[in-house]
Amino acid sequence: MVTLRDVARAAGVSPATASRALGNPDVVAVSTRERVLRTARELGYRANQAARALATGNSGMIGLVLPDIESPFFASIAKGVDARARELGSAVLIADTEEDAALEFEIAARVQERVEGVILCSPRMSRAHLEELAALGPVVLVNREAGGLPSVSFDTPAGVREALVLLHGLGHRSVGYVGGPRSAWSDAERRSTLDAVAGLEVDGLDIVDLGHHRPVFSSGVAAADAAAASGATAVLCYNDLVALGVIRRLQSRGIRVPEDISVVGFDDIPFATLAAPPLTTVAVPWAPAGRAAVDLLLGTGRPQAPQHFRLAVDLVVRDSTGAGPAGNAE
Amino acid sequence: MVTLRDVARAAGVSPATASRALGNPDVVAVSTRERVLRTARELGYRANQAARALATGNSGMIGLVLPDIESPFFASIAKGVDARARELGSAVLIADTEEDAALEFEIAARVQERVEGVILCSPRMSRAHLEELAALGPVVLVNREAGGLPSVSFDTPAGVREALVLLHGLGHRSVGYVGGPRSAWSDAERRSTLDAVAGLEVDGLDIVDLGHHRPVFSSGVAAADAAAASGATAVLCYNDLVALGVIRRLQSRGIRVPEDISVVGFDDIPFATLAAPPLTTVAVPWAPAGRAAVDLLLGTGRPQAPQHFRLAVDLVVRDSTGAGPAGNAE
DNA sequence: TTGTAAGCGTTATCAA
DNA sequence: TTGATAACGCTTACAA
């Protein structure tokens, strides 16, 4: 392995100068700098990042901890994080917790040992663990808020509201909610918005609680029966995967979407538009959230930059929603 | 920050002993070990990984370079890599090249500086670059073979053969192939298998080349028209995304799948089963490939363990394939 | 502008 | 079984 000493020796300068030529180009005489750079290239020198990290005290890496890299939205967050990190010259250490709330803290703590800070996506861990983790090093939350920790979240209340207004406008008076996991912070947030909107902003809208479900396609399949039995003419789902499952089951029972029941999802995953019918859903800016999280973590702004981003969501109306019983269409 | 020295001092031992107690427990007196472990816990000691890496010469990290983390199959590979790496005590540094062949080498080289070795998924870079990278450190290829580099690939010829036999058996005599990118190694491999099988193993089967396409849904949409115009009664697609796009476009033109045209995909992404109709496709074991790649990289076997894995694929017959003109059904 | 030298926090060698 | 002590490769005062 060729070290900085080797380069320095070959270029006839001290290691210090060689180091400067490489990392602080303008504090070195032009001729020296070029000589060093050239010999470095000739020798195929590659800086030892461990040594650099030890000397400078920073690793040039950030951590990304997420429940499941195979989920489209986490993949999108990862995409955003990766892109922004590269722009800022950082590397990304990734860790998949396999949806395991217990493992999550351990894994994140281990990651924290190697990086400048950690981005936690939809963390399920307790608030206490979150704070313990924050004590180990910088932490940014995505899709969750907790205490004063920096976070990137989404204005899902606005999305829920928009969806409800859409459905109400279409003539629906009874809307089912297929909820997410009990442990999901965003599920709780959605529920309270649902109640608030139904109670205050929209007349005569009834919300039917269709329970908690794992956020996967098959849960939707199961929830569809409850939805059909509930008498609701529209269903709002915790996420697109569930919504797609609901549609699938409804259709296989001969219930038409949207003619008989309207379905609204959440997330706008890539396949939402490919479904039959294309899914009406609340689009969430996952990749931008990933970018924002990196900015928060690396404090790209001025010292007192904002510690929270709340990103706007966007209701995308496609074909899984149609007129309800009180509507005039059809 | 609490260092090993602090722990050692507090426990009344030398740093050397403290280090041993933590990393080499059975070479230290039981009483000492426990004392050290306890004080380490009390002080909240966390080993500095950069220092450890510098001293031992290994970082405990592996690199994972892939074209697009949002693609379901790369996400699955990542899942497998992550899981296996954790089992083996390694961390995973991830880098998304954004499908950019030019960037790919640069990114991989940068990653290589920080890790024990790099796993390259479906690399598009030249053979020369591949070798240059291998000179920088251990490399394992996934879904590509090149020279003597360790690799994990798939027996796609068998999959292509199976698909063709299925279609032929169903009565199809003219099968279109919607190809992948010109730069994709696996596309070339598929084409040659197609020709070989059509020429030698199956009677009277005509392969229609439907061109090269980017491996995305919208390419399928575009390719569908070519497929319909070609007179082929069945279409084999480079991957599921494309196949789904083909189906979508066919359907929107009033061409029924599989009644009018059968469609076969490749990969078996999660949504293949959710499509309407569910997609017949060649299932590829992405996650196991990720695990295998880690094993290859970390040389988990004996010194002369195999350097290549070729994983079996599996034709999954669903509802996007049906009887062709020479069949007796319908 | 350049060089000397002192760390950075661990591990590992060699004696004791 | 333990303790000095020397690396590991780089950065960064501090001097020159």
Coordinates of N, CA and C in Angstrom, one line a residue, chain B residues 75-252:
Chain B
A75 N -33.0 -3.4 -4.7 CA -33.4 -3.3 -3.3 C -33.4 -4.6 -2.6
S76 N -33.8 -5.7 -3.4 CA -33.8 -7.0 -2.8 C -32.3 -7.5 -2.6
I77 N -31.5 -7.2 -3.6 CA -30.1 -7.6 -3.4 C -29.5 -6.9 -2.1
A78 N -29.8 -5.6 -2.0 CA -29.4 -4.8 -0.9 C -29.9 -5.5 0.4
K79 N -31.1 -5.9 0.4 CA -31.6 -6.5 1.6 C -30.8 -7.8 2.0
G80 N -30.5 -8.6 1.0 CA -29.7 -9.8 1.2 C -28.3 -9.4 1.7
V81 N -27.7 -8.5 1.1 CA -26.4 -8.1 1.5 C -26.3 -7.6 2.9
D82 N -27.3 -6.7 3.2 CA -27.4 -6.1 4.5 C -27.5 -7.2 5.6
A83 N -28.4 -8.1 5.3 CA -28.7 -9.2 6.3 C -27.5 -10.0 6.6
R84 N -26.9 -10.4 5.5 CA -25.7 -11.3 5.6 C -24.5 -10.6 6.2
A85 N -24.4 -9.3 5.9 CA -23.3 -8.5 6.4 C -23.4 -8.4 7.9
R86 N -24.7 -8.2 8.3 CA -24.9 -8.0 9.8 C -24.5 -9.3 10.5
E87 N -25.0 -10.4 9.9 CA -24.7 -11.7 10.5 C -23.2 -11.9 10.7
L88 N -22.4 -11.4 9.8 CA -21.0 -11.5 9.8 C -20.3 -10.3 10.5
G89 N -21.1 -9.5 11.1 CA -20.5 -8.4 11.8 C -19.9 -7.2 11.0
S90 N -20.4 -7.1 9.7 CA -19.9 -6.1 8.9 C -21.0 -5.0 8.7
A91 N -20.5 -3.8 8.4 CA -21.4 -2.7 8.1 C -21.4 -2.5 6.6
V92 N -22.5 -1.9 6.1 CA -22.6 -1.8 4.6 C -22.6 -0.3 4.2
L93 N -21.7 0.0 3.3 CA -21.6 1.3 2.7 C -22.3 1.2 1.4
I94 N -23.3 2.0 1.2 CA -24.1 1.9 -0.1 C -23.8 3.1 -1.0
A95 N -23.9 2.8 -2.3 CA -23.7 3.9 -3.2 C -24.6 3.7 -4.5
D96 N -25.4 4.6 -4.8 CA -26.3 4.5 -6.0 C -25.6 5.3 -7.1
T97 N -25.5 4.6 -8.2 CA -24.8 5.3 -9.4 C -25.7 6.0 -10.3
E98 N -27.0 5.9 -10.0 CA -28.0 6.6 -10.8 C -27.9 6.1 -12.3
E99 N -27.7 4.8 -12.5 CA -27.6 4.2 -13.8 C -26.6 4.9 -14.7
D100 N -25.6 5.6 -14.1 CA -24.7 6.3 -14.9 C -23.4 5.5 -15.1
A101 N -23.2 4.9 -16.2 CA -22.0 4.1 -16.4 C -20.7 4.8 -16.2
A102 N -20.7 6.1 -16.6 CA -19.5 6.9 -16.4 C -19.1 7.1 -15.0
L103 N -20.1 7.5 -14.2 CA -20.0 7.7 -12.8 C -19.6 6.4 -12.0
E104 N -20.1 5.3 -12.5 CA -20.0 4.1 -11.8 C -18.6 3.8 -11.3
F105 N -17.6 3.9 -12.2 CA -16.3 3.6 -11.8 C -15.8 4.5 -10.7
E106 N -16.0 5.8 -10.9 CA -15.5 6.8 -9.9 C -16.1 6.5 -8.5
I107 N -17.4 6.3 -8.5 CA -18.1 6.0 -7.3 C -17.6 4.8 -6.6
A108 N -17.4 3.7 -7.4 CA -17.0 2.5 -6.8 C -15.5 2.6 -6.3
A109 N -14.7 3.3 -7.0 CA -13.3 3.5 -6.6 C -13.3 4.3 -5.2
R110 N -14.2 5.3 -5.1 CA -14.2 6.0 -3.9 C -14.7 5.1 -2.7
V111 N -15.7 4.3 -3.0 CA -16.2 3.4 -2.0 C -15.1 2.5 -1.5
Q112 N -14.4 2.0 -2.5 CA -13.3 1.0 -2.3 C -12.3 1.5 -1.2
E113 N -12.1 2.8 -1.2 CA -11.1 3.4 -0.2 C -11.5 3.1 1.2
R114 N -12.8 2.9 1.5 CA -13.2 2.9 2.9 C -13.6 1.5 3.3
V115 N -13.6 0.5 2.4 CA -14.1 -0.8 2.8 C -13.2 -1.9 2.5
E116 N -13.6 -3.1 3.0 CA -12.8 -4.3 2.8 C -12.9 -4.8 1.4
G117 N -14.0 -4.4 0.7 CA -14.3 -4.9 -0.6 C -15.6 -4.4 -1.1
V118 N -15.8 -4.5 -2.4 CA -17.0 -4.0 -3.0 C -17.8 -5.0 -3.7
I119 N -19.1 -4.9 -3.5 CA -20.1 -5.7 -4.3 C -20.7 -4.8 -5.4
L120 N -20.5 -5.2 -6.7 CA -21.0 -4.4 -7.8 C -22.2 -5.1 -8.4
C121 N -23.3 -4.4 -8.3 CA -24.5 -5.0 -8.9 C -24.7 -4.6 -10.3
S122 N -24.9 -5.5 -11.2 CA -25.1 -5.2 -12.6 C -24.2 -4.1 -13.1
P123 N -22.9 -4.2 -12.9 CA -22.1 -3.0 -13.3 C -22.1 -2.9 -14.8
R124 N -22.2 -1.6 -15.3 CA -22.2 -1.3 -16.7 C -20.8 -0.9 -17.1
M125 N -19.8 -0.8 -16.2 CA -18.5 -0.3 -16.6 C -17.8 -1.3 -17.5
S126 N -16.8 -0.8 -18.2 CA -16.0 -1.6 -19.1 C -15.2 -2.6 -18.3
R127 N -14.8 -3.6 -19.0 CA -14.0 -4.7 -18.4 C -12.7 -4.1 -17.8
A128 N -12.1 -3.1 -18.5 CA -10.9 -2.5 -18.1 C -11.1 -1.8 -16.7
H129 N -12.1 -1.1 -16.6 CA -12.4 -0.4 -15.4 C -12.6 -1.4 -14.3
L130 N -13.3 -2.5 -14.6 CA -13.6 -3.6 -13.6 C -12.3 -4.1 -13.1
E131 N -11.3 -4.3 -14.0 CA -10.1 -4.8 -13.5 C -9.3 -3.8 -12.7
E132 N -9.4 -2.6 -13.1 CA -8.7 -1.5 -12.4 C -9.2 -1.4 -11.0
L133 N -10.5 -1.6 -10.9 CA -11.2 -1.6 -9.6 C -10.7 -2.8 -8.7
A134 N -10.6 -3.9 -9.4 CA -10.2 -5.1 -8.6 C -8.8 -5.0 -8.1
A135 N -8.0 -4.1 -8.8 CA -6.7 -3.9 -8.4 C -6.6 -3.1 -7.1
L136 N -7.7 -2.3 -6.9 CA -7.8 -1.4 -5.7 C -8.2 -2.2 -4.5
G137 N -8.8 -3.3 -4.7 CA -9.3 -4.1 -3.5 C -10.3 -5.2 -4.0
P138 N -10.7 -6.1 -3.1 CA -11.6 -7.2 -3.5 C -12.9 -6.7 -4.1
V139 N -13.3 -7.4 -5.1 CA -14.5 -7.1 -5.8 C -15.3 -8.3 -6.1
V140 N -16.6 -8.2 -5.9 CA -17.5 -9.3 -6.3 C -18.6 -8.7 -7.2
L141 N -18.8 -9.4 -8.3 CA -19.8 -9.0 -9.3 C -21.2 -9.7 -9.0
V142 N -22.2 -9.0 -9.1 CA -23.6 -9.6 -9.1 C -24.3 -9.4 -10.4
N143 N -24.8 -10.4 -11.0 CA -25.5 -10.3 -12.3 C -24.6 -9.8 -13.4
R144 N -23.3 -10.2 -13.4 CA -22.4 -10.0 -14.5 C -21.2 -10.9 -14.3
E145 N -20.6 -11.4 -15.3 CA -19.4 -12.1 -15.2 C -18.4 -11.4 -16.0
A146 N -17.1 -11.5 -15.5 CA -16.1 -10.8 -16.3 C -14.8 -11.4 -15.8
G147 N -14.0 -12.0 -16.8 CA -12.7 -12.5 -16.5 C -12.8 -13.5 -15.3
G148 N -11.8 -13.4 -14.5 CA -11.8 -14.3 -13.3 C -12.3 -13.7 -12.1
L149 N -13.0 -12.5 -12.2 CA -13.5 -11.9 -11.0 C -14.6 -12.7 -10.3
P150 N -14.6 -12.8 -9.0 CA -15.6 -13.6 -8.3 C -17.0 -13.0 -8.7
S151 N -18.0 -13.8 -8.8 CA -19.3 -13.3 -9.2 C -20.4 -14.2 -8.8
V152 N -21.6 -13.5 -8.7 CA -22.8 -14.3 -8.4 C -23.7 -13.9 -9.6
S153 N -24.1 -14.9 -10.4 CA -24.9 -14.7 -11.5 C -26.1 -15.7 -11.5
F154 N -26.9 -15.6 -12.5 CA -28.1 -16.4 -12.5 C -28.2 -17.3 -13.7
D155 N -28.8 -18.4 -13.6 CA -28.9 -19.3 -14.7 C -30.0 -18.8 -15.6
T156 N -29.9 -17.6 -16.1 CA -31.0 -17.1 -16.9 C -31.2 -17.9 -18.2
P157 N -30.2 -18.5 -18.8 CA -30.4 -19.3 -19.9 C -31.5 -20.4 -19.6
A158 N -31.4 -21.0 -18.4 CA -32.4 -22.0 -18.1 C -33.8 -21.4 -18.0
G159 N -33.8 -20.2 -17.5 CA -35.1 -19.5 -17.4 C -35.7 -19.2 -18.7
V160 N -34.8 -18.7 -19.6 CA -35.3 -18.3 -20.9 C -35.8 -19.6 -21.6
R161 N -35.0 -20.7 -21.5 CA -35.4 -21.9 -22.1 C -36.8 -22.4 -21.6
E162 N -36.9 -22.4 -20.2 CA -38.2 -22.8 -19.6 C -39.4 -22.0 -20.2
A163 N -39.1 -20.7 -20.3 CA -40.2 -19.8 -20.8 C -40.6 -20.1 -22.2
L164 N -39.5 -20.4 -23.0 CA -39.8 -20.7 -24.4 C -40.5 -22.0 -24.5
V165 N -40.1 -23.0 -23.7 CA -40.8 -24.3 -23.8 C -42.2 -24.1 -23.4
L166 N -42.5 -23.4 -22.3 CA -43.8 -23.1 -21.9 C -44.7 -22.5 -23.1
L167 N -44.1 -21.5 -23.7 CA -44.9 -20.8 -24.7 C -45.1 -21.7 -25.9
H168 N -44.1 -22.5 -26.3 CA -44.2 -23.4 -27.4 C -45.3 -24.4 -27.1
G169 N -45.2 -24.9 -25.9 CA -46.2 -25.9 -25.5 C -47.6 -25.4 -25.5
L170 N -47.7 -24.1 -25.3 CA -49.1 -23.5 -25.3 C -49.5 -23.2 -26.7
G171 N -48.7 -23.5 -27.7 CA -49.1 -23.3 -29.0 C -48.6 -22.0 -29.7
H172 N -47.6 -21.4 -29.1 CA -47.1 -20.1 -29.7 C -45.9 -20.5 -30.7
R173 N -45.9 -19.9 -31.8 CA -44.9 -20.2 -32.8 C -44.0 -19.0 -33.1
S174 N -44.5 -17.8 -32.7 CA -43.8 -16.6 -33.0 C -43.7 -15.8 -31.7
V175 N -42.5 -15.7 -31.1 CA -42.3 -15.0 -29.8 C -41.5 -13.8 -30.0
G176 N -42.0 -12.7 -29.5 CA -41.2 -11.4 -29.6 C -40.3 -11.3 -28.4
Y177 N -39.1 -10.7 -28.5 CA -38.3 -10.4 -27.4 C -38.1 -8.9 -27.2
V178 N -38.6 -8.4 -26.1 CA -38.4 -7.0 -25.8 C -37.1 -6.9 -25.0
G179 N -36.0 -6.4 -25.6 CA -34.7 -6.5 -25.0 C -34.4 -5.4 -24.0
G180 N -33.4 -5.5 -23.3 CA -32.9 -4.5 -22.3 C -31.9 -3.6 -23.0
P181 N -31.2 -2.8 -22.2 CA -30.2 -1.9 -22.7 C -29.1 -2.6 -23.4
R182 N -28.6 -1.9 -24.4 CA -27.5 -2.5 -25.2 C -26.3 -2.8 -24.3
S183 N -26.1 -2.0 -23.2 CA -25.0 -2.2 -22.4 C -25.1 -3.3 -21.3
A184 N -26.3 -3.8 -21.2 CA -26.6 -4.8 -20.2 C -26.0 -6.2 -20.6
W185 N -25.1 -6.7 -19.8 CA -24.5 -8.0 -20.0 C -25.6 -9.1 -20.1
S186 N -26.6 -8.9 -19.2 CA -27.6 -10.0 -19.1 C -28.5 -10.0 -20.3
D187 N -28.6 -8.8 -21.0 CA -29.4 -8.8 -22.2 C -28.8 -9.7 -23.3
A188 N -27.5 -9.5 -23.5 CA -26.7 -10.2 -24.5 C -26.8 -11.7 -24.2
E189 N -26.7 -12.0 -22.9 CA -26.8 -13.5 -22.6 C -28.2 -14.0 -22.9
R190 N -29.2 -13.2 -22.7 CA -30.6 -13.7 -23.0 C -30.8 -13.9 -24.5
R191 N -30.3 -13.0 -25.2 CA -30.5 -13.1 -26.7 C -29.8 -14.3 -27.2
S192 N -28.6 -14.6 -26.8 CA -27.9 -15.7 -27.4 C -28.6 -17.0 -27.0
T193 N -29.2 -17.1 -25.8 CA -29.9 -18.2 -25.4 C -31.2 -18.4 -26.2
L194 N -31.8 -17.3 -26.5 CA -33.1 -17.3 -27.3 C -32.8 -17.9 -28.6
D195 N -31.7 -17.4 -29.3 CA -31.4 -17.9 -30.6 C -31.0 -19.4 -30.5
A196 N -30.3 -19.8 -29.5 CA -29.8 -21.2 -29.4 C -31.0 -22.1 -29.2
V197 N -31.9 -21.7 -28.3 CA -33.1 -22.5 -28.0 C -34.0 -22.6 -29.3
A198 N -34.3 -21.5 -29.9 CA -35.2 -21.5 -31.0 C -34.6 -22.3 -32.2
G199 N -33.3 -22.2 -32.3 CA -32.7 -22.9 -33.4 C -32.5 -24.4 -33.2
L200 N -32.3 -24.8 -31.9 CA -31.9 -26.2 -31.7 C -32.9 -27.0 -31.0
E201 N -33.5 -26.4 -29.9 CA -34.2 -27.3 -29.0 C -35.7 -27.3 -29.3
V202 N -36.2 -26.3 -29.9 CA -37.7 -26.2 -30.1 C -38.0 -26.1 -31.6
D203 N -39.0 -26.9 -32.0 CA -39.3 -26.9 -33.4 C -40.2 -25.8 -33.8
G204 N -39.8 -25.2 -34.9 CA -40.7 -24.2 -35.6 C -41.0 -23.0 -34.7
L205 N -40.0 -22.5 -33.9 CA -40.3 -21.4 -33.1 C -39.5 -20.2 -33.6
D206 N -40.3 -19.1 -33.9 CA -39.6 -18.0 -34.5 C -39.5 -16.9 -33.4
I207 N -38.2 -16.3 -33.3 CA -38.0 -15.3 -32.4 C -38.0 -13.9 -33.1
V208 N -38.8 -13.0 -32.7 CA -38.8 -11.7 -33.3 C -38.1 -10.7 -32.4
D209 N -37.1 -10.1 -32.9 CA -36.3 -9.1 -32.1 C -37.1 -7.8 -32.0
L210 N -37.5 -7.4 -30.8 CA -38.3 -6.2 -30.7 C -37.4 -5.0 -30.2
G211 N -36.1 -5.1 -30.3 CA -35.2 -4.0 -30.0 C -34.7 -3.9 -28.6
H212 N -33.9 -2.9 -28.4 CA -33.4 -2.6 -27.1 C -34.2 -1.5 -26.4
H213 N -34.4 -1.7 -25.1 CA -35.2 -0.7 -24.4 C -34.7 -0.5 -23.0
R214 N -34.9 0.7 -22.5 CA -34.5 0.9 -21.1 C -35.5 0.1 -20.2
P215 N -34.9 -0.4 -19.1 CA -35.7 -1.4 -18.4 C -36.7 -0.8 -17.5
V216 N -37.6 0.0 -18.0 CA -38.6 0.6 -17.2 C -40.0 0.5 -17.8
F217 N -41.0 0.7 -17.0 CA -42.4 0.6 -17.4 C -42.7 1.2 -18.7
S218 N -42.3 2.5 -18.8 CA -42.7 3.2 -20.0 C -42.1 2.7 -21.3
S219 N -40.9 2.0 -21.2 CA -40.4 1.4 -22.3 C -41.3 0.3 -22.8
G220 N -41.9 -0.4 -21.9 CA -42.8 -1.5 -22.2 C -44.0 -0.9 -23.0
V221 N -44.5 0.2 -22.5 CA -45.6 0.8 -23.1 C -45.3 1.1 -24.6
A222 N -44.0 1.6 -24.8 CA -43.6 1.9 -26.2 C -43.4 0.6 -27.0
A223 N -42.8 -0.4 -26.4 CA -42.5 -1.7 -27.1 C -43.8 -2.5 -27.4
A224 N -44.8 -2.2 -26.7 CA -46.1 -3.0 -27.0 C -46.6 -2.8 -28.4
D225 N -46.5 -1.6 -28.9 CA -47.0 -1.4 -30.2 C -46.1 -2.2 -31.3
A226 N -44.8 -2.2 -31.0 CA -44.0 -3.0 -31.9 C -44.4 -4.5 -31.8
A227 N -44.6 -4.9 -30.6 CA -45.0 -6.3 -30.4 C -46.3 -6.6 -31.2
A228 N -47.2 -5.8 -31.0 CA -48.5 -6.0 -31.7 C -48.4 -6.0 -33.2
A229 N -47.6 -5.1 -33.7 CA -47.4 -5.0 -35.1 C -46.6 -6.2 -35.7
S230 N -45.8 -6.8 -34.8 CA -44.9 -7.9 -35.3 C -45.6 -9.2 -35.6
G231 N -46.8 -9.3 -35.2 CA -47.5 -10.6 -35.4 C -47.1 -11.7 -34.4
A232 N -46.2 -11.4 -33.5 CA -45.9 -12.3 -32.4 C -47.2 -12.6 -31.6
T233 N -47.3 -13.8 -31.1 CA -48.5 -14.1 -30.3 C -48.1 -14.2 -28.8
A234 N -46.8 -14.0 -28.6 CA -46.3 -14.0 -27.2 C -45.1 -13.1 -27.1
V235 N -44.9 -12.5 -26.0 CA -43.7 -11.6 -25.8 C -43.0 -12.0 -24.6
L236 N -41.7 -12.1 -24.7 CA -40.8 -12.3 -23.6 C -40.1 -11.0 -23.3
C237 N -40.1 -10.5 -22.1 CA -39.6 -9.2 -21.8 C -38.3 -9.2 -21.0
Y238 N -37.5 -8.2 -21.2 CA -36.2 -8.1 -20.5 C -36.4 -8.2 -18.9
N239 N -37.5 -7.5 -18.5 CA -37.8 -7.6 -17.1 C -39.3 -7.3 -16.8
D240 N -39.7 -7.5 -15.6 CA -41.1 -7.3 -15.2 C -41.6 -5.9 -15.4
L241 N -40.8 -5.0 -15.1 CA -41.3 -3.6 -15.3 C -41.7 -3.4 -16.8
V242 N -40.9 -3.8 -17.7 CA -41.2 -3.7 -19.1 C -42.4 -4.5 -19.4
A243 N -42.5 -5.7 -18.9 CA -43.6 -6.6 -19.2 C -44.9 -6.0 -18.7
L244 N -44.9 -5.4 -17.6 CA -46.1 -4.7 -17.1 C -46.5 -3.6 -18.0
G245 N -45.5 -2.9 -18.5 CA -45.7 -1.8 -19.4 C -46.4 -2.3 -20.7
V246 N -45.8 -3.4 -21.1 CA -46.4 -4.0 -22.4 C -47.8 -4.3 -22.2
I247 N -48.1 -5.0 -21.1 CA -49.5 -5.4 -20.8 C -50.4 -4.2 -20.7
R248 N -50.0 -3.2 -20.0 CA -50.8 -2.0 -19.9 C -51.2 -1.4 -21.2
R249 N -50.2 -1.3 -22.1 CA -50.4 -0.7 -23.4 C -51.3 -1.6 -24.3
L250 N -51.0 -2.8 -24.2 CA -51.8 -3.8 -25.0 C -53.3 -3.7 -24.6
Q251 N -53.5 -3.7 -23.3 CA -54.9 -3.6 -22.8 C -55.6 -2.3 -23.2
S252 N -54.8 -1.3 -23.1 CA -55.5 0.0 -23.4 C -55.8 0.1 -24.9

